[in-house]
Amino acid sequence: MPEYDTLIVGVVYSASSAFFLLLYITVLWLFLMRSSPFKTNAYKIMVNLGVADCCQLLAQATAGIFTLADDTFSLYFNKVAGGILQFGWIASGPLTFILAVNRLFSVLRPTHEKSAILPAPYKGALAVAWFIGALFFASYMTPFTAVLYFPETFAWGYDAGRWSDFVSNCELYAMFTLLTLCGVIYVIIFARLYRYRKQLSQPSGEVRILVQALIISVYTSSCLITWHTYQYFLPDTKVTQFCLNIMNIINPSINPIIYLALNPRLRKSLCRLMSCKRPFPDAKVTVVSRNARQ
């Protein structure tokens, strides 16, 4: 590729990652607002998934800076950036699985989503998901393995460390297993919805969340398989590496786009926020005086 392409690639990586990171943070803020109507368990899981995705976008924006500078500044800085990327990526696997399980229970037990407080089993599962991500992050900080960015090829990759092949295989098979289970769960969900389509009265909001979760699982699976197996069906060139990394940038970026595309109320709230208006004007706000607390 011509030398000027380094500038183009760096700008694309940085600008796209920064834009979607800002958009994602805004969507998460709307989810977390006290007056937000998005309070079901599914949205609480989506917030956790959003944090993992934001970690990936932050690392990808850093990759753009590395590309523009044609330097990673230091091995340690590169290792930390790669560790953050993988921390978000690997944590997103079990988080996506937890979301799939939540969708299954919402179909089998429609009252499952009525609780305003996240049940203890979900809290435990979320803690395990973050622990798994942290465990991989810790391994990347050792001298034995790392995921590094290589500006000369515009790509992330494992180094030649002693543990790299083992950790890479653990990542591949663990993520593939979780995403396959997600696929099985969604087949069960759609089969049940089709079989009992006349008896079940699934709210439109629940169906939208189901579609969102399904798209997330399918695209994440395609990114995982392509990144680990591209060498078998694609030439190992800079163009290939650039396209693969764009896929990996789209992976966390697609979630806020799906949320906004399938949720008119969220879309309207974002537009109101951008117009410096209250995003949820119809929300009831309870004001408690100081005397009432005493």
PDB file of C-alpha atoms in Angstrom:
ATOM      1  CA  MET A   1       0.000   0.000   0.000  1.00  0.00           C
ATOM      2  CA  PRO A   2       1.277   3.538  -0.687  1.00  0.00           C
ATOM      3  CA  GLU A   3       2.724   5.464   2.249  1.00  0.00           C
ATOM      4  CA  TYR A   4      -0.134   7.983   2.336  1.00  0.00           C
ATOM      5  CA  ASP A   5      -2.441   5.110   3.254  1.00  0.00           C
ATOM      6  CA  THR A   6      -0.890   5.125   6.722  1.00  0.00           C
ATOM      7  CA  LEU A   7      -2.499   8.540   7.267  1.00  0.00           C
ATOM      8  CA  ILE A   8      -5.852   7.342   5.921  1.00  0.00           C
ATOM      9  CA  VAL A   9      -5.862   4.174   8.036  1.00  0.00           C
ATOM     10  CA  GLY A  10      -4.843   6.054  11.182  1.00  0.00           C
ATOM     11  CA  VAL A  11      -7.564   8.660  10.719  1.00  0.00           C
ATOM     12  CA  VAL A  12     -10.210   6.015   9.966  1.00  0.00           C
ATOM     13  CA  TYR A  13      -9.290   3.946  13.027  1.00  0.00           C
ATOM     14  CA  SER A  14      -9.144   6.923  15.393  1.00  0.00           C
ATOM     15  CA  ALA A  15     -12.108   8.917  14.082  1.00  0.00           C
ATOM     16  CA  SER A  16     -14.522   5.987  13.753  1.00  0.00           C
ATOM     17  CA  SER A  17     -13.596   4.533  17.147  1.00  0.00           C
ATOM     18  CA  ALA A  18     -13.833   7.920  18.888  1.00  0.00           C
ATOM     19  CA  PHE A  19     -17.198   8.720  17.258  1.00  0.00           C
ATOM     20  CA  PHE A  20     -18.796   5.408  18.213  1.00  0.00           C
ATOM     21  CA  LEU A  21     -17.243   5.547  21.684  1.00  0.00           C
ATOM     22  CA  LEU A  22     -18.896   8.934  22.274  1.00  0.00           C
ATOM     23  CA  LEU A  23     -22.203   7.667  20.869  1.00  0.00           C
ATOM     24  CA  TYR A  24     -22.045   4.534  23.024  1.00  0.00           C
ATOM     25  CA  ILE A  25     -21.281   6.477  26.208  1.00  0.00           C
ATOM     26  CA  THR A  26     -24.258   8.736  25.484  1.00  0.00           C
ATOM     27  CA  VAL A  27     -26.586   5.748  24.997  1.00  0.00           C
ATOM     28  CA  LEU A  28     -25.335   4.138  28.209  1.00  0.00           C
ATOM     29  CA  TRP A  29     -25.895   7.407  30.036  1.00  0.00           C
ATOM     30  CA  LEU A  30     -29.503   7.422  28.810  1.00  0.00           C
ATOM     31  CA  PHE A  31     -29.911   3.858  30.100  1.00  0.00           C
ATOM     32  CA  LEU A  32     -28.517   4.804  33.503  1.00  0.00           C
ATOM     33  CA  MET A  33     -30.429   8.045  34.070  1.00  0.00           C
ATOM     34  CA  ARG A  34     -32.724   7.963  37.103  1.00  0.00           C
ATOM     35  CA  SER A  35     -35.688   8.988  34.937  1.00  0.00           C
ATOM     36  CA  SER A  36     -34.853   6.413  32.239  1.00  0.00           C
ATOM     37  CA  PRO A  37     -37.644   3.953  31.345  1.00  0.00           C
ATOM     38  CA  PHE A  38     -35.020   1.358  30.366  1.00  0.00           C
ATOM     39  CA  LYS A  39     -34.826  -0.415  33.713  1.00  0.00           C
ATOM     40  CA  THR A  40     -35.417  -4.086  32.894  1.00  0.00           C
ATOM     41  CA  ASN A  41     -32.806  -6.756  33.582  1.00  0.00           C
ATOM     42  CA  ALA A  42     -31.947  -6.935  29.871  1.00  0.00           C
ATOM     43  CA  TYR A  43     -30.933  -3.277  29.793  1.00  0.00           C
ATOM     44  CA  LYS A  44     -28.815  -3.714  32.923  1.00  0.00           C
ATOM     45  CA  ILE A  45     -26.965  -6.540  31.172  1.00  0.00           C
ATOM     46  CA  MET A  46     -26.639  -4.352  28.063  1.00  0.00           C
ATOM     47  CA  VAL A  47     -24.968  -1.663  30.179  1.00  0.00           C
ATOM     48  CA  ASN A  48     -22.338  -4.193  31.260  1.00  0.00           C
ATOM     49  CA  LEU A  49     -21.902  -5.281  27.651  1.00  0.00           C
ATOM     50  CA  GLY A  50     -21.582  -1.616  26.718  1.00  0.00           C
ATOM     51  CA  VAL A  51     -18.710  -1.083  29.144  1.00  0.00           C
ATOM     52  CA  ALA A  52     -16.883  -4.046  27.564  1.00  0.00           C
ATOM     53  CA  ASP A  53     -17.511  -2.628  24.096  1.00  0.00           C
ATOM     54  CA  CYS A  54     -16.253   0.817  25.132  1.00  0.00           C
ATOM     55  CA  CYS A  55     -12.986  -0.789  26.286  1.00  0.00           C
ATOM     56  CA  GLN A  56     -12.550  -2.207  22.785  1.00  0.00           C
ATOM     57  CA  LEU A  57     -13.301   1.128  21.106  1.00  0.00           C
ATOM     58  CA  LEU A  58     -10.839   2.934  23.386  1.00  0.00           C
ATOM     59  CA  ALA A  59      -8.094   0.496  22.388  1.00  0.00           C
ATOM     60  CA  GLN A  60      -8.997   0.807  18.691  1.00  0.00           C
ATOM     61  CA  ALA A  61      -8.776   4.606  18.914  1.00  0.00           C
ATOM     62  CA  THR A  62      -5.309   4.124  20.406  1.00  0.00           C
ATOM     63  CA  ALA A  63      -4.411   1.900  17.445  1.00  0.00           C
ATOM     64  CA  GLY A  64      -5.239   4.819  15.166  1.00  0.00           C
ATOM     65  CA  ILE A  65      -2.818   7.017  17.102  1.00  0.00           C
ATOM     66  CA  PHE A  66      -0.150   4.301  16.855  1.00  0.00           C
ATOM     67  CA  THR A  67      -0.700   4.183  13.084  1.00  0.00           C
ATOM     68  CA  LEU A  68      -0.496   7.956  12.624  1.00  0.00           C
ATOM     69  CA  ALA A  69       2.699   8.100  14.689  1.00  0.00           C
ATOM     70  CA  ASP A  70       4.050   4.935  13.042  1.00  0.00           C
ATOM     71  CA  ASP A  71       5.179   4.029  16.550  1.00  0.00           C
ATOM     72  CA  THR A  72       3.685   2.386  19.654  1.00  0.00           C
ATOM     73  CA  PHE A  73       5.844   4.601  21.951  1.00  0.00           C
ATOM     74  CA  SER A  74       6.743   1.720  24.281  1.00  0.00           C
ATOM     75  CA  LEU A  75       6.214  -2.025  24.569  1.00  0.00           C
ATOM     76  CA  TYR A  76       4.441  -1.577  27.909  1.00  0.00           C
ATOM     77  CA  PHE A  77       1.996   0.989  26.485  1.00  0.00           C
ATOM     78  CA  ASN A  78       1.295  -1.368  23.579  1.00  0.00           C
ATOM     79  CA  LYS A  79       0.727  -4.303  25.956  1.00  0.00           C
ATOM     80  CA  VAL A  80      -1.713  -2.293  28.072  1.00  0.00           C
ATOM     81  CA  ALA A  81      -3.665  -1.161  24.991  1.00  0.00           C
ATOM     82  CA  GLY A  82      -3.840  -4.737  23.714  1.00  0.00           C
ATOM     83  CA  GLY A  83      -4.804  -5.961  27.172  1.00  0.00           C
ATOM     84  CA  ILE A  84      -7.687  -3.464  27.359  1.00  0.00           C
ATOM     85  CA  LEU A  85      -8.829  -4.519  23.881  1.00  0.00           C
ATOM     86  CA  GLN A  86      -8.857  -8.195  24.844  1.00  0.00           C
ATOM     87  CA  PHE A  87     -10.334  -7.502  28.285  1.00  0.00           C
ATOM     88  CA  GLY A  88     -13.385  -5.939  26.640  1.00  0.00           C
ATOM     89  CA  TRP A  89     -13.555  -8.527  23.870  1.00  0.00           C
ATOM     90  CA  ILE A  90     -13.308 -11.589  26.104  1.00  0.00           C
ATOM     91  CA  ALA A  91     -15.688 -10.198  28.746  1.00  0.00           C
ATOM     92  CA  SER A  92     -18.227  -9.540  25.971  1.00  0.00           C
ATOM     93  CA  GLY A  93     -18.466 -13.306  25.299  1.00  0.00           C
ATOM     94  CA  PRO A  94     -19.980 -14.371  28.636  1.00  0.00           C
ATOM     95  CA  LEU A  95     -21.953 -11.102  28.781  1.00  0.00           C
ATOM     96  CA  THR A  96     -23.542 -11.923  25.419  1.00  0.00           C
ATOM     97  CA  PHE A  97     -24.345 -15.400  26.744  1.00  0.00           C
ATOM     98  CA  ILE A  98     -25.945 -13.941  29.886  1.00  0.00           C
ATOM     99  CA  LEU A  99     -28.084 -11.695  27.688  1.00  0.00           C
ATOM    100  CA  ALA A 100     -29.175 -14.728  25.657  1.00  0.00           C
ATOM    101  CA  VAL A 101     -30.143 -16.600  28.840  1.00  0.00           C
ATOM    102  CA  ASN A 102     -32.108 -13.542  29.965  1.00  0.00           C
ATOM    103  CA  ARG A 103     -34.015 -13.510  26.659  1.00  0.00           C
ATOM    104  CA  LEU A 104     -34.787 -17.227  27.056  1.00  0.00           C
ATOM    105  CA  PHE A 105     -36.252 -16.702  30.522  1.00  0.00           C
ATOM    106  CA  SER A 106     -38.252 -13.718  29.290  1.00  0.00           C
ATOM    107  CA  VAL A 107     -39.977 -16.054  26.823  1.00  0.00           C
ATOM    108  CA  LEU A 108     -40.378 -19.036  29.155  1.00  0.00           C
ATOM    109  CA  ARG A 109     -41.397 -16.896  32.142  1.00  0.00           C
ATOM    110  CA  PRO A 110     -42.864 -13.544  31.017  1.00  0.00           C
ATOM    111  CA  THR A 111     -42.952 -12.307  34.640  1.00  0.00           C
ATOM    112  CA  HIS A 112     -39.175 -12.767  34.820  1.00  0.00           C
ATOM    113  CA  GLU A 113     -38.542  -9.148  33.757  1.00  0.00           C
ATOM    114  CA  LYS A 114     -40.976  -7.570  36.222  1.00  0.00           C
ATOM    115  CA  SER A 115     -38.413  -7.204  39.010  1.00  0.00           C
ATOM    116  CA  ALA A 116     -36.732  -3.789  39.243  1.00  0.00           C
ATOM    117  CA  ILE A 117     -33.729  -5.307  41.033  1.00  0.00           C
ATOM    118  CA  LEU A 118     -31.261  -7.526  39.195  1.00  0.00           C
ATOM    119  CA  PRO A 119     -31.553 -11.031  40.736  1.00  0.00           C
ATOM    120  CA  ALA A 120     -28.546 -12.443  42.595  1.00  0.00           C
ATOM    121  CA  PRO A 121     -27.807 -15.173  39.979  1.00  0.00           C
ATOM    122  CA  TYR A 122     -27.412 -12.484  37.321  1.00  0.00           C
ATOM    123  CA  LYS A 123     -25.139 -10.436  39.575  1.00  0.00           C
ATOM    124  CA  GLY A 124     -22.991 -13.509  40.159  1.00  0.00           C
ATOM    125  CA  ALA A 125     -22.848 -14.311  36.451  1.00  0.00           C
ATOM    126  CA  LEU A 126     -21.851 -10.728  35.614  1.00  0.00           C
ATOM    127  CA  ALA A 127     -19.096 -10.880  38.235  1.00  0.00           C
ATOM    128  CA  VAL A 128     -17.797 -14.107  36.670  1.00  0.00           C
ATOM    129  CA  ALA A 129     -17.821 -12.510  33.199  1.00  0.00           C
ATOM    130  CA  TRP A 130     -15.701  -9.589  34.387  1.00  0.00           C
ATOM    131  CA  PHE A 131     -13.400 -11.925  36.314  1.00  0.00           C
ATOM    132  CA  ILE A 132     -12.739 -13.948  33.148  1.00  0.00           C
ATOM    133  CA  GLY A 133     -11.889 -10.763  31.253  1.00  0.00           C
ATOM    134  CA  ALA A 134      -9.611  -9.637  34.089  1.00  0.00           C
ATOM    135  CA  LEU A 135      -7.887 -13.029  34.153  1.00  0.00           C
ATOM    136  CA  PHE A 136      -7.001 -12.756  30.463  1.00  0.00           C
ATOM    137  CA  PHE A 137      -5.900  -9.137  30.966  1.00  0.00           C
ATOM    138  CA  ALA A 138      -3.541 -10.254  33.740  1.00  0.00           C
ATOM    139  CA  SER A 139      -2.048 -12.906  31.444  1.00  0.00           C
ATOM    140  CA  TYR A 140      -1.367 -10.270  28.767  1.00  0.00           C
ATOM    141  CA  MET A 141       0.573  -8.192  31.295  1.00  0.00           C
ATOM    142  CA  THR A 142       3.064 -11.042  31.854  1.00  0.00           C
ATOM    143  CA  PRO A 143       6.268 -11.471  29.802  1.00  0.00           C
ATOM    144  CA  PHE A 144       4.886 -14.722  28.346  1.00  0.00           C
ATOM    145  CA  THR A 145       2.089 -13.441  26.090  1.00  0.00           C
ATOM    146  CA  ALA A 146       0.627 -10.205  24.766  1.00  0.00           C
ATOM    147  CA  VAL A 147      -1.715  -8.859  22.120  1.00  0.00           C
ATOM    148  CA  LEU A 148       0.139  -6.025  20.408  1.00  0.00           C
ATOM    149  CA  TYR A 149      -0.608  -3.538  17.657  1.00  0.00           C
ATOM    150  CA  PHE A 150       1.717  -3.612  14.647  1.00  0.00           C
ATOM    151  CA  PRO A 151       1.577  -0.249  12.787  1.00  0.00           C
ATOM    152  CA  GLU A 152       3.421  -1.664   9.790  1.00  0.00           C
ATOM    153  CA  THR A 153       0.558  -4.108   9.074  1.00  0.00           C
ATOM    154  CA  PHE A 154      -2.336  -2.054  10.545  1.00  0.00           C
ATOM    155  CA  ALA A 155      -3.300  -5.023  12.700  1.00  0.00           C
ATOM    156  CA  TRP A 156      -3.495  -6.426  16.213  1.00  0.00           C
ATOM    157  CA  GLY A 157      -2.014  -9.835  16.878  1.00  0.00           C
ATOM    158  CA  TYR A 158      -0.480 -12.141  19.464  1.00  0.00           C
ATOM    159  CA  ASP A 159       3.255 -11.852  19.999  1.00  0.00           C
ATOM    160  CA  ALA A 160       5.688 -14.784  19.877  1.00  0.00           C
ATOM    161  CA  GLY A 161       5.577 -15.321  23.630  1.00  0.00           C
ATOM    162  CA  ARG A 162       5.736 -18.745  25.260  1.00  0.00           C
ATOM    163  CA  TRP A 163       2.034 -18.714  26.248  1.00  0.00           C
ATOM    164  CA  SER A 164       0.650 -16.979  23.170  1.00  0.00           C
ATOM    165  CA  ASP A 165      -0.525 -20.074  21.280  1.00  0.00           C
ATOM    166  CA  PHE A 166      -2.154 -21.496  24.400  1.00  0.00           C
ATOM    167  CA  VAL A 167      -3.901 -18.242  25.375  1.00  0.00           C
ATOM    168  CA  SER A 168      -5.032 -17.672  21.785  1.00  0.00           C
ATOM    169  CA  ASN A 169      -6.573 -21.154  21.649  1.00  0.00           C
ATOM    170  CA  CYS A 170      -8.251 -20.630  25.028  1.00  0.00           C
ATOM    171  CA  GLU A 171      -9.762 -17.398  23.727  1.00  0.00           C
ATOM    172  CA  LEU A 172     -10.936 -19.002  20.494  1.00  0.00           C
ATOM    173  CA  TYR A 173     -12.533 -22.120  21.969  1.00  0.00           C
ATOM    174  CA  ALA A 174     -14.050 -20.382  25.005  1.00  0.00           C
ATOM    175  CA  MET A 175     -15.627 -17.628  22.901  1.00  0.00           C
ATOM    176  CA  PHE A 176     -16.733 -20.070  20.209  1.00  0.00           C
ATOM    177  CA  THR A 177     -18.390 -22.315  22.815  1.00  0.00           C
ATOM    178  CA  LEU A 178     -20.246 -19.414  24.435  1.00  0.00           C
ATOM    179  CA  LEU A 179     -21.415 -17.976  21.114  1.00  0.00           C
ATOM    180  CA  THR A 180     -22.509 -21.420  19.902  1.00  0.00           C
ATOM    181  CA  LEU A 181     -24.586 -21.800  23.073  1.00  0.00           C
ATOM    182  CA  CYS A 182     -26.081 -18.385  22.330  1.00  0.00           C
ATOM    183  CA  GLY A 183     -27.054 -19.653  18.894  1.00  0.00           C
ATOM    184  CA  VAL A 184     -28.712 -22.738  20.393  1.00  0.00           C
ATOM    185  CA  ILE A 185     -30.619 -20.562  22.857  1.00  0.00           C
ATOM    186  CA  TYR A 186     -31.928 -18.288  20.099  1.00  0.00           C
ATOM    187  CA  VAL A 187     -33.034 -21.291  18.038  1.00  0.00           C
ATOM    188  CA  ILE A 188     -35.008 -22.507  21.082  1.00  0.00           C
ATOM    189  CA  ILE A 189     -36.501 -19.042  21.582  1.00  0.00           C
ATOM    190  CA  PHE A 190     -37.634 -18.627  17.985  1.00  0.00           C
ATOM    191  CA  ALA A 191     -38.952 -22.192  17.866  1.00  0.00           C
ATOM    192  CA  ARG A 192     -41.041 -21.546  20.967  1.00  0.00           C
ATOM    193  CA  LEU A 193     -42.272 -18.189  19.682  1.00  0.00           C
ATOM    194  CA  TYR A 194     -43.296 -19.782  16.403  1.00  0.00           C
ATOM    195  CA  ARG A 195     -44.981 -22.780  18.018  1.00  0.00           C
ATOM    196  CA  TYR A 196     -46.957 -20.727  20.523  1.00  0.00           C
ATOM    197  CA  ARG A 197     -47.328 -17.586  18.413  1.00  0.00           C
ATOM    198  CA  LYS A 198     -51.095 -17.479  18.990  1.00  0.00           C
ATOM    199  CA  GLN A 199     -50.999 -18.093  22.732  1.00  0.00           C
ATOM    200  CA  LEU A 200     -48.017 -15.879  23.561  1.00  0.00           C
ATOM    201  CA  SER A 201     -48.522 -12.150  23.754  1.00  0.00           C
ATOM    202  CA  GLN A 202     -44.913 -10.924  23.699  1.00  0.00           C
ATOM    203  CA  PRO A 203     -44.652  -7.126  24.126  1.00  0.00           C
ATOM    204  CA  SER A 204     -43.076  -5.307  21.171  1.00  0.00           C
ATOM    205  CA  GLY A 205     -40.288  -4.014  23.447  1.00  0.00           C
ATOM    206  CA  GLU A 206     -39.328  -7.567  24.397  1.00  0.00           C
ATOM    207  CA  VAL A 207     -39.244  -8.610  20.736  1.00  0.00           C
ATOM    208  CA  ARG A 208     -36.974  -5.662  19.905  1.00  0.00           C
ATOM    209  CA  ILE A 209     -34.553  -6.653  22.661  1.00  0.00           C
ATOM    210  CA  LEU A 210     -34.594 -10.226  21.342  1.00  0.00           C
ATOM    211  CA  VAL A 211     -33.721  -9.058  17.812  1.00  0.00           C
ATOM    212  CA  GLN A 212     -30.959  -6.802  19.173  1.00  0.00           C
ATOM    213  CA  ALA A 213     -29.420  -9.649  21.171  1.00  0.00           C
ATOM    214  CA  LEU A 214     -29.586 -12.039  18.193  1.00  0.00           C
ATOM    215  CA  ILE A 215     -27.813  -9.610  15.837  1.00  0.00           C
ATOM    216  CA  ILE A 216     -25.095  -8.999  18.453  1.00  0.00           C
ATOM    217  CA  SER A 217     -24.459 -12.746  18.815  1.00  0.00           C
ATOM    218  CA  VAL A 218     -24.348 -13.451  15.069  1.00  0.00           C
ATOM    219  CA  TYR A 219     -21.982 -10.593  14.248  1.00  0.00           C
ATOM    220  CA  THR A 220     -19.686 -11.299  17.201  1.00  0.00           C
ATOM    221  CA  SER A 221     -19.438 -14.939  16.076  1.00  0.00           C
ATOM    222  CA  SER A 222     -18.490 -13.892  12.539  1.00  0.00           C
ATOM    223  CA  CYS A 223     -15.750 -11.581  13.875  1.00  0.00           C
ATOM    224  CA  LEU A 224     -14.321 -14.322  16.094  1.00  0.00           C
ATOM    225  CA  ILE A 225     -14.179 -16.945  13.342  1.00  0.00           C
ATOM    226  CA  THR A 226     -12.813 -14.547  10.707  1.00  0.00           C
ATOM    227  CA  TRP A 227     -10.050 -13.137  12.948  1.00  0.00           C
ATOM    228  CA  HIS A 228      -8.760 -16.593  13.882  1.00  0.00           C
ATOM    229  CA  THR A 229      -9.101 -18.300  10.482  1.00  0.00           C
ATOM    230  CA  TYR A 230      -8.703 -15.580   7.806  1.00  0.00           C
ATOM    231  CA  GLN A 231      -5.323 -16.969   6.709  1.00  0.00           C
ATOM    232  CA  TYR A 232      -7.092 -20.026   5.251  1.00  0.00           C
ATOM    233  CA  PHE A 233      -9.229 -18.088   2.762  1.00  0.00           C
ATOM    234  CA  LEU A 234      -7.795 -14.540   2.493  1.00  0.00           C
ATOM    235  CA  PRO A 235      -4.380 -13.217   1.377  1.00  0.00           C
ATOM    236  CA  ASP A 236      -2.228 -11.971   4.247  1.00  0.00           C
ATOM    237  CA  THR A 237      -1.919  -8.367   3.053  1.00  0.00           C
ATOM    238  CA  LYS A 238      -2.308  -4.917   4.587  1.00  0.00           C
ATOM    239  CA  VAL A 239      -5.676  -4.550   2.880  1.00  0.00           C
ATOM    240  CA  THR A 240      -6.890  -7.773   4.489  1.00  0.00           C
ATOM    241  CA  GLN A 241      -5.629  -6.716   7.914  1.00  0.00           C
ATOM    242  CA  PHE A 242      -7.259  -3.296   7.527  1.00  0.00           C
ATOM    243  CA  CYS A 243     -10.609  -4.860   6.586  1.00  0.00           C
ATOM    244  CA  LEU A 244     -10.424  -7.314   9.496  1.00  0.00           C
ATOM    245  CA  ASN A 245      -9.724  -4.538  11.963  1.00  0.00           C
ATOM    246  CA  ILE A 246     -12.615  -2.493  10.558  1.00  0.00           C
ATOM    247  CA  MET A 247     -14.798  -5.537  11.248  1.00  0.00           C
ATOM    248  CA  ASN A 248     -13.489  -5.552  14.811  1.00  0.00           C
ATOM    249  CA  ILE A 249     -14.239  -1.835  15.191  1.00  0.00           C
ATOM    250  CA  ILE A 250     -17.768  -2.369  13.860  1.00  0.00           C
ATOM    251  CA  ASN A 251     -18.320  -5.249  16.315  1.00  0.00           C
ATOM    252  CA  PRO A 252     -18.635  -3.059  19.442  1.00  0.00           C
ATOM    253  CA  SER A 253     -19.918  -0.093  17.416  1.00  0.00           C
ATOM    254  CA  ILE A 254     -22.916  -1.944  16.015  1.00  0.00           C
ATOM    255  CA  ASN A 255     -24.630  -2.259  19.389  1.00  0.00           C
ATOM    256  CA  PRO A 256     -25.607   1.395  19.943  1.00  0.00           C
ATOM    257  CA  ILE A 257     -26.664   1.599  16.292  1.00  0.00           C
ATOM    258  CA  ILE A 258     -28.973  -1.405  16.756  1.00  0.00           C
ATOM    259  CA  TYR A 259     -30.343   0.002  20.012  1.00  0.00           C
ATOM    260  CA  LEU A 260     -31.187   3.303  18.306  1.00  0.00           C
ATOM    261  CA  ALA A 261     -32.506   1.710  15.099  1.00  0.00           C
ATOM    262  CA  LEU A 262     -34.920  -0.648  16.873  1.00  0.00           C
ATOM    263  CA  ASN A 263     -35.989   1.559  19.773  1.00  0.00           C
ATOM    264  CA  PRO A 264     -37.937   4.686  18.727  1.00  0.00           C
ATOM    265  CA  ARG A 265     -38.151   5.967  22.310  1.00  0.00           C
ATOM    266  CA  LEU A 266     -34.383   5.777  22.770  1.00  0.00           C
ATOM    267  CA  ARG A 267     -33.904   7.490  19.404  1.00  0.00           C
ATOM    268  CA  LYS A 268     -36.260  10.308  20.388  1.00  0.00           C
ATOM    269  CA  SER A 269     -34.540  10.676  23.774  1.00  0.00           C
ATOM    270  CA  LEU A 270     -31.144  11.027  22.088  1.00  0.00           C
ATOM    271  CA  CYS A 271     -32.497  13.704  19.742  1.00  0.00           C
ATOM    272  CA  ARG A 272     -33.945  15.617  22.701  1.00  0.00           C
ATOM    273  CA  LEU A 273     -30.639  15.358  24.552  1.00  0.00           C
ATOM    274  CA  MET A 274     -28.753  16.718  21.531  1.00  0.00           C
ATOM    275  CA  SER A 275     -31.225  19.627  21.475  1.00  0.00           C
ATOM    276  CA  CYS A 276     -30.366  20.378  25.133  1.00  0.00           C
ATOM    277  CA  LYS A 277     -33.792  19.223  26.317  1.00  0.00           C
ATOM    278  CA  ARG A 278     -34.806  16.695  28.939  1.00  0.00           C
ATOM    279  CA  PRO A 279     -34.475  13.254  27.276  1.00  0.00           C
ATOM    280  CA  PHE A 280     -37.447  11.811  29.184  1.00  0.00           C
ATOM    281  CA  PRO A 281     -39.949  14.673  29.649  1.00  0.00           C
ATOM    282  CA  ASP A 282     -42.824  12.350  30.555  1.00  0.00           C
ATOM    283  CA  ALA A 283     -40.896  10.647  33.383  1.00  0.00           C
ATOM    284  CA  LYS A 284     -42.252  11.091  36.888  1.00  0.00           C
ATOM    285  CA  VAL A 285     -39.743  12.649  39.256  1.00  0.00           C
ATOM    286  CA  THR A 286     -40.287  12.267  42.996  1.00  0.00           C
ATOM    287  CA  VAL A 287     -38.892  15.079  45.103  1.00  0.00           C
ATOM    288  CA  VAL A 288     -38.240  14.297  48.758  1.00  0.00           C
ATOM    289  CA  SER A 289     -37.703  17.240  51.121  1.00  0.00           C
ATOM    290  CA  ARG A 290     -35.026  17.186  53.790  1.00  0.00           C
ATOM    291  CA  ASN A 291     -37.685  17.296  56.507  1.00  0.00           C
ATOM    292  CA  ALA A 292     -39.390  14.234  55.077  1.00  0.00           C
ATOM    293  CA  ARG A 293     -36.212  12.207  55.516  1.00  0.00           C
ATOM    294  CA  GLN A 294     -35.814  13.141  59.154  1.00  0.00           C
TER     295      GLN A 294
END
